[in-house]
Every structure is written in C-alpha cells, then in structure tokens.
Tab-separated table of C-alpha atoms in Angstrom:
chain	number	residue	atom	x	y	z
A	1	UNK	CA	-29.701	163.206	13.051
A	2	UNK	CA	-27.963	159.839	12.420
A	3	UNK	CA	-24.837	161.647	13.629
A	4	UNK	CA	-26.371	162.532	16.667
A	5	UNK	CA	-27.771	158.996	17.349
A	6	UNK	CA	-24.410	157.524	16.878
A	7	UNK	CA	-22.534	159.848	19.490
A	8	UNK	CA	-25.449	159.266	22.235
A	9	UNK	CA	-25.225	155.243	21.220
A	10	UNK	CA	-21.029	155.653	21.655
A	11	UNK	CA	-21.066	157.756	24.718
A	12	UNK	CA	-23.388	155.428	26.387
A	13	UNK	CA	-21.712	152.368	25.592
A	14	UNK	CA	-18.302	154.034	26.671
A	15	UNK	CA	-20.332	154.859	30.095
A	16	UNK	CA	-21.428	150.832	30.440
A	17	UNK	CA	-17.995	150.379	29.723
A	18	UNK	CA	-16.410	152.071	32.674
A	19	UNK	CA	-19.349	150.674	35.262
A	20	UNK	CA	-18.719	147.266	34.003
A	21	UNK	CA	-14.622	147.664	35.109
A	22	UNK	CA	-15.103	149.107	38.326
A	23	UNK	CA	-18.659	148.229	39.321
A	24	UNK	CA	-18.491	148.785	42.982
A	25	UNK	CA	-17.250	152.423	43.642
A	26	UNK	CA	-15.181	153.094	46.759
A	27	UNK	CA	-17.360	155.357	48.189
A	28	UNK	CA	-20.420	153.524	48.179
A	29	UNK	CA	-21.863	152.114	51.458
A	30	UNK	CA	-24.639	148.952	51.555
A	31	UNK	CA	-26.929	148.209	53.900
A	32	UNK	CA	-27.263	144.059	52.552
A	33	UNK	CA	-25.071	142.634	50.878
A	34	UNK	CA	-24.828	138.565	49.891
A	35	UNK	CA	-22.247	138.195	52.728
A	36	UNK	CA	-23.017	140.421	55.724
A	37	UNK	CA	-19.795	141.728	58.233
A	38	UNK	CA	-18.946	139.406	60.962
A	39	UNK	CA	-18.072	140.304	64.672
A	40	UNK	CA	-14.901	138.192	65.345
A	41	UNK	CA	-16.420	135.105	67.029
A	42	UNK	CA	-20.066	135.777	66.186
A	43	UNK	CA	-23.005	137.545	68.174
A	44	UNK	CA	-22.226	135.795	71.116
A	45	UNK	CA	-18.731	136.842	71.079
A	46	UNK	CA	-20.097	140.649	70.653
A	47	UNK	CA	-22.532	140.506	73.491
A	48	UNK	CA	-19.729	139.022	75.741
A	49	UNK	CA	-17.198	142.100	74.437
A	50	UNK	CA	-20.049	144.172	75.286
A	51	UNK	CA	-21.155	143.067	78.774
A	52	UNK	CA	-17.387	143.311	79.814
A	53	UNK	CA	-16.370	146.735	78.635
A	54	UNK	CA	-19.871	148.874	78.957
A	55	UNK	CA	-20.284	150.766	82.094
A	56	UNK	CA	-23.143	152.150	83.357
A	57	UNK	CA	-22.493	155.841	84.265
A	58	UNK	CA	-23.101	156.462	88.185
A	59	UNK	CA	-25.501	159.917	87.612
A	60	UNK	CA	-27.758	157.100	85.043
A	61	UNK	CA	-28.139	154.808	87.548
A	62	UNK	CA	-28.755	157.575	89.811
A	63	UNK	CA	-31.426	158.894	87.857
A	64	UNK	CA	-32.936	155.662	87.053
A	65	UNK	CA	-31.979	156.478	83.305
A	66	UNK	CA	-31.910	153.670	81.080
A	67	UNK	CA	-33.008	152.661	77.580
A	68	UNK	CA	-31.754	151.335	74.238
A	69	UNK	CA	-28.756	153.491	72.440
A	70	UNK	CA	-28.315	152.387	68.752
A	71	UNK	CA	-24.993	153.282	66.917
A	72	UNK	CA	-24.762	152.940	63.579
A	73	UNK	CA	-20.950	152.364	62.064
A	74	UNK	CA	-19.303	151.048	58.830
A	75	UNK	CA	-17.536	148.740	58.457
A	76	UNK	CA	-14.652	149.038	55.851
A	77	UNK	CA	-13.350	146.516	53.025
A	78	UNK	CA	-10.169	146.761	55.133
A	79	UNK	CA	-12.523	145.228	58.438
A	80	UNK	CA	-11.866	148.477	60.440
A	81	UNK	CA	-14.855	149.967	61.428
A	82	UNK	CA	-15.479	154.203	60.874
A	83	UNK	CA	-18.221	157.149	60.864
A	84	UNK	CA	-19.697	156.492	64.273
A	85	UNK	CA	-23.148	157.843	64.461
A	86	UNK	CA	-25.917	157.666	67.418
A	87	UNK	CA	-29.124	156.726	65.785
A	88	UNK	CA	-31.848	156.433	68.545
A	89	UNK	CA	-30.541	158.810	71.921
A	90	UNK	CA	-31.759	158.397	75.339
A	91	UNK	CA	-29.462	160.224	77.434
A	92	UNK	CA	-26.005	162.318	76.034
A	93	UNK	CA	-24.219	159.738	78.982
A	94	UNK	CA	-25.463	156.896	77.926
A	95	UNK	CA	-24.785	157.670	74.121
A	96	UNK	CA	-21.474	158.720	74.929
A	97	UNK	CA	-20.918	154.991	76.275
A	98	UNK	CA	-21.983	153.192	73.694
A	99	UNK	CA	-19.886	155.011	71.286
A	100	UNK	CA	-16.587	154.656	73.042
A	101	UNK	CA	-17.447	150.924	73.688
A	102	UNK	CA	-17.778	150.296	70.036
A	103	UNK	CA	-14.638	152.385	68.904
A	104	UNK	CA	-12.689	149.798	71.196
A	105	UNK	CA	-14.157	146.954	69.147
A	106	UNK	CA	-11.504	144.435	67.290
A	107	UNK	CA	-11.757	144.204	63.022
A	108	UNK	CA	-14.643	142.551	61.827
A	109	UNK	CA	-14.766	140.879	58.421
A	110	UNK	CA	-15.772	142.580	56.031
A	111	UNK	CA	-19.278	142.446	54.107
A	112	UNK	CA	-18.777	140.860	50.211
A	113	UNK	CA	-20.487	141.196	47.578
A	114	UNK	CA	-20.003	138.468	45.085
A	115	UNK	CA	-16.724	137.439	46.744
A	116	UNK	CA	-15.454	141.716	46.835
A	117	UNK	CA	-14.606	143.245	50.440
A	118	UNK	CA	-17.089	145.798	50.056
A	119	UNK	CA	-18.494	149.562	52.701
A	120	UNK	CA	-21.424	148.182	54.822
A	121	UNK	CA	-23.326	149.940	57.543
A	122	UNK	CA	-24.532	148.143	60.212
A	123	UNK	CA	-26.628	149.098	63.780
A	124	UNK	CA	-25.854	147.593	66.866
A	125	UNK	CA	-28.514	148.416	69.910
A	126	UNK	CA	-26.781	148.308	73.040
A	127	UNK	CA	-29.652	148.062	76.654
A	128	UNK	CA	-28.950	149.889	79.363
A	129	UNK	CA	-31.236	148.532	82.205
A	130	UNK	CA	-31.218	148.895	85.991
A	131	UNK	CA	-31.844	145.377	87.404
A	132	UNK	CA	-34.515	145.826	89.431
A	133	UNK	CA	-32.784	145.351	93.062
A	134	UNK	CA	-30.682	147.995	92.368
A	135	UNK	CA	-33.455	150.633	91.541
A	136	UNK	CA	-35.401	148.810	95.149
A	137	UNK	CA	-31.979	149.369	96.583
A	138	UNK	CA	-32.279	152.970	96.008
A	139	UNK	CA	-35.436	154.138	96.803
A	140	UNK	CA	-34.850	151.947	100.107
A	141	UNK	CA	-32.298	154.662	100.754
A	142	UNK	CA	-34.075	157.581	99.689
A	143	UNK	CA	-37.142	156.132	102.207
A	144	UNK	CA	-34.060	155.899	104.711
A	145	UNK	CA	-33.167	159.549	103.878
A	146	UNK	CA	-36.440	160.699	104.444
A	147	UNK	CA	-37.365	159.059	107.615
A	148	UNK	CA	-34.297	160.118	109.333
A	149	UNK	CA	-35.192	163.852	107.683
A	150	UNK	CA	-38.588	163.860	109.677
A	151	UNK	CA	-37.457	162.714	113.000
C-alpha cells in the first residue's frame, strides 16, 4: 500500500513538473487574458479600416437587408489572425462581407499573458444599416414604378 502511495505521489509530482515548464500549451485559445490583442492603431483605427473596405452588397440594399454580422477570429502569438467563424448571421451576403473584410485586416498584437504572446479569440460586430434616405430613395421609385404601371 505504501508502494502504491509513493508511485501516485511520484507520478503526480512528475505531472506538476511538466505543467510548470510549459504552462501555456500551444493549442490553447483564451477568451481574457491580462493583456488583450490590439488592432494596429486602436478601435478607431479598426472602425476607419472598416468603413473604407466594407461594401454593402447591391441585392441587400435592394432588399432593405441589414443587421449586425459578428465574426469571431483568433488571433495568433505570431499577430496573424486565423479560424474565421460567423457567430450571429443575418443574411449569407452580408456574412460573406464581413468575413472577407476581416481576412484583409493587417497583424494585430498579440494577447499576453504574464508578458507570453499567447491564442486569443476575439468578436468583432460589424452594422450593416441603410441610411434612411436611401431606403426613402427607394420606395420613391417603387411609388414611381407603380404610378407609371397604372396609367
């Protein structure tokens, strides 16, 4: 029995052992960490990079489609971000967007955990709203199209 005790007492220190010399695996991804991952330039720089390069898809604004996409990505220890996902959907168009929008995004800094480049996911929600004018400028042509339809 004392045997016994000993081997479970060895193994498990040999166990705390290895944990305690690599004690963030590779292939583990955080949602916090002490040092979160950065957008080159801040939020403001990532709404800017946003505003310039999203396009609204003609047939959305068409259809008076809109609503908020959310992507969900990781970014790497090496800052490149990977593993792509649509979280919240509103239209396969619209989703498509977003996600080749953020695939064209620059290398963020990575997310540390006590001073280690460490796997972090992070969600980005990207709008997609009609202004208003444009959705009056519409159904002022469909009320065109129908007028000239009756006469």
């Amino acid at each position: 029995m004392k045997r016994l005790f000993f081997c479970l007492v060895v193994l498990l220190l040999s166990v705390q052992a290895a944990v305690a010399q690599n004690p963030l695996p590779k292939l583990i991804c955080f949602a916090t960490v002490n040092d979160m991952p950065a957008y080159p330039g801040g939020i403001k720089a990532l709404q800017d990079f946003l505003l310039a390069n999203v396009k609204y898809p003609d047939s959305c604004v068409d259809g008076c489609i809109q609503g908020k996409v959310v992507v969900s990505f990781i970014v790497n220890p090496d800052s490149t971000c990977s593993d792509f996902k649509v979280i919240q959907s509103v239209d396969p168009l619209l989703d498509a967007e977003a996600l080749r929008v953020l695939k064209l995004m620059p290398k963020w800094s990575p997310g540390r955990i006590d001073g280690e480049a460490v796997r972090v996911r992070f969600n980005i929600p990207i709008n997609f709203r009609i202004p208003p004018e444009e959705i009056q400028k519409d159904s002022v042509k469909s009320a065109k199209t129908v007028n000239h339809a009756r006469k």
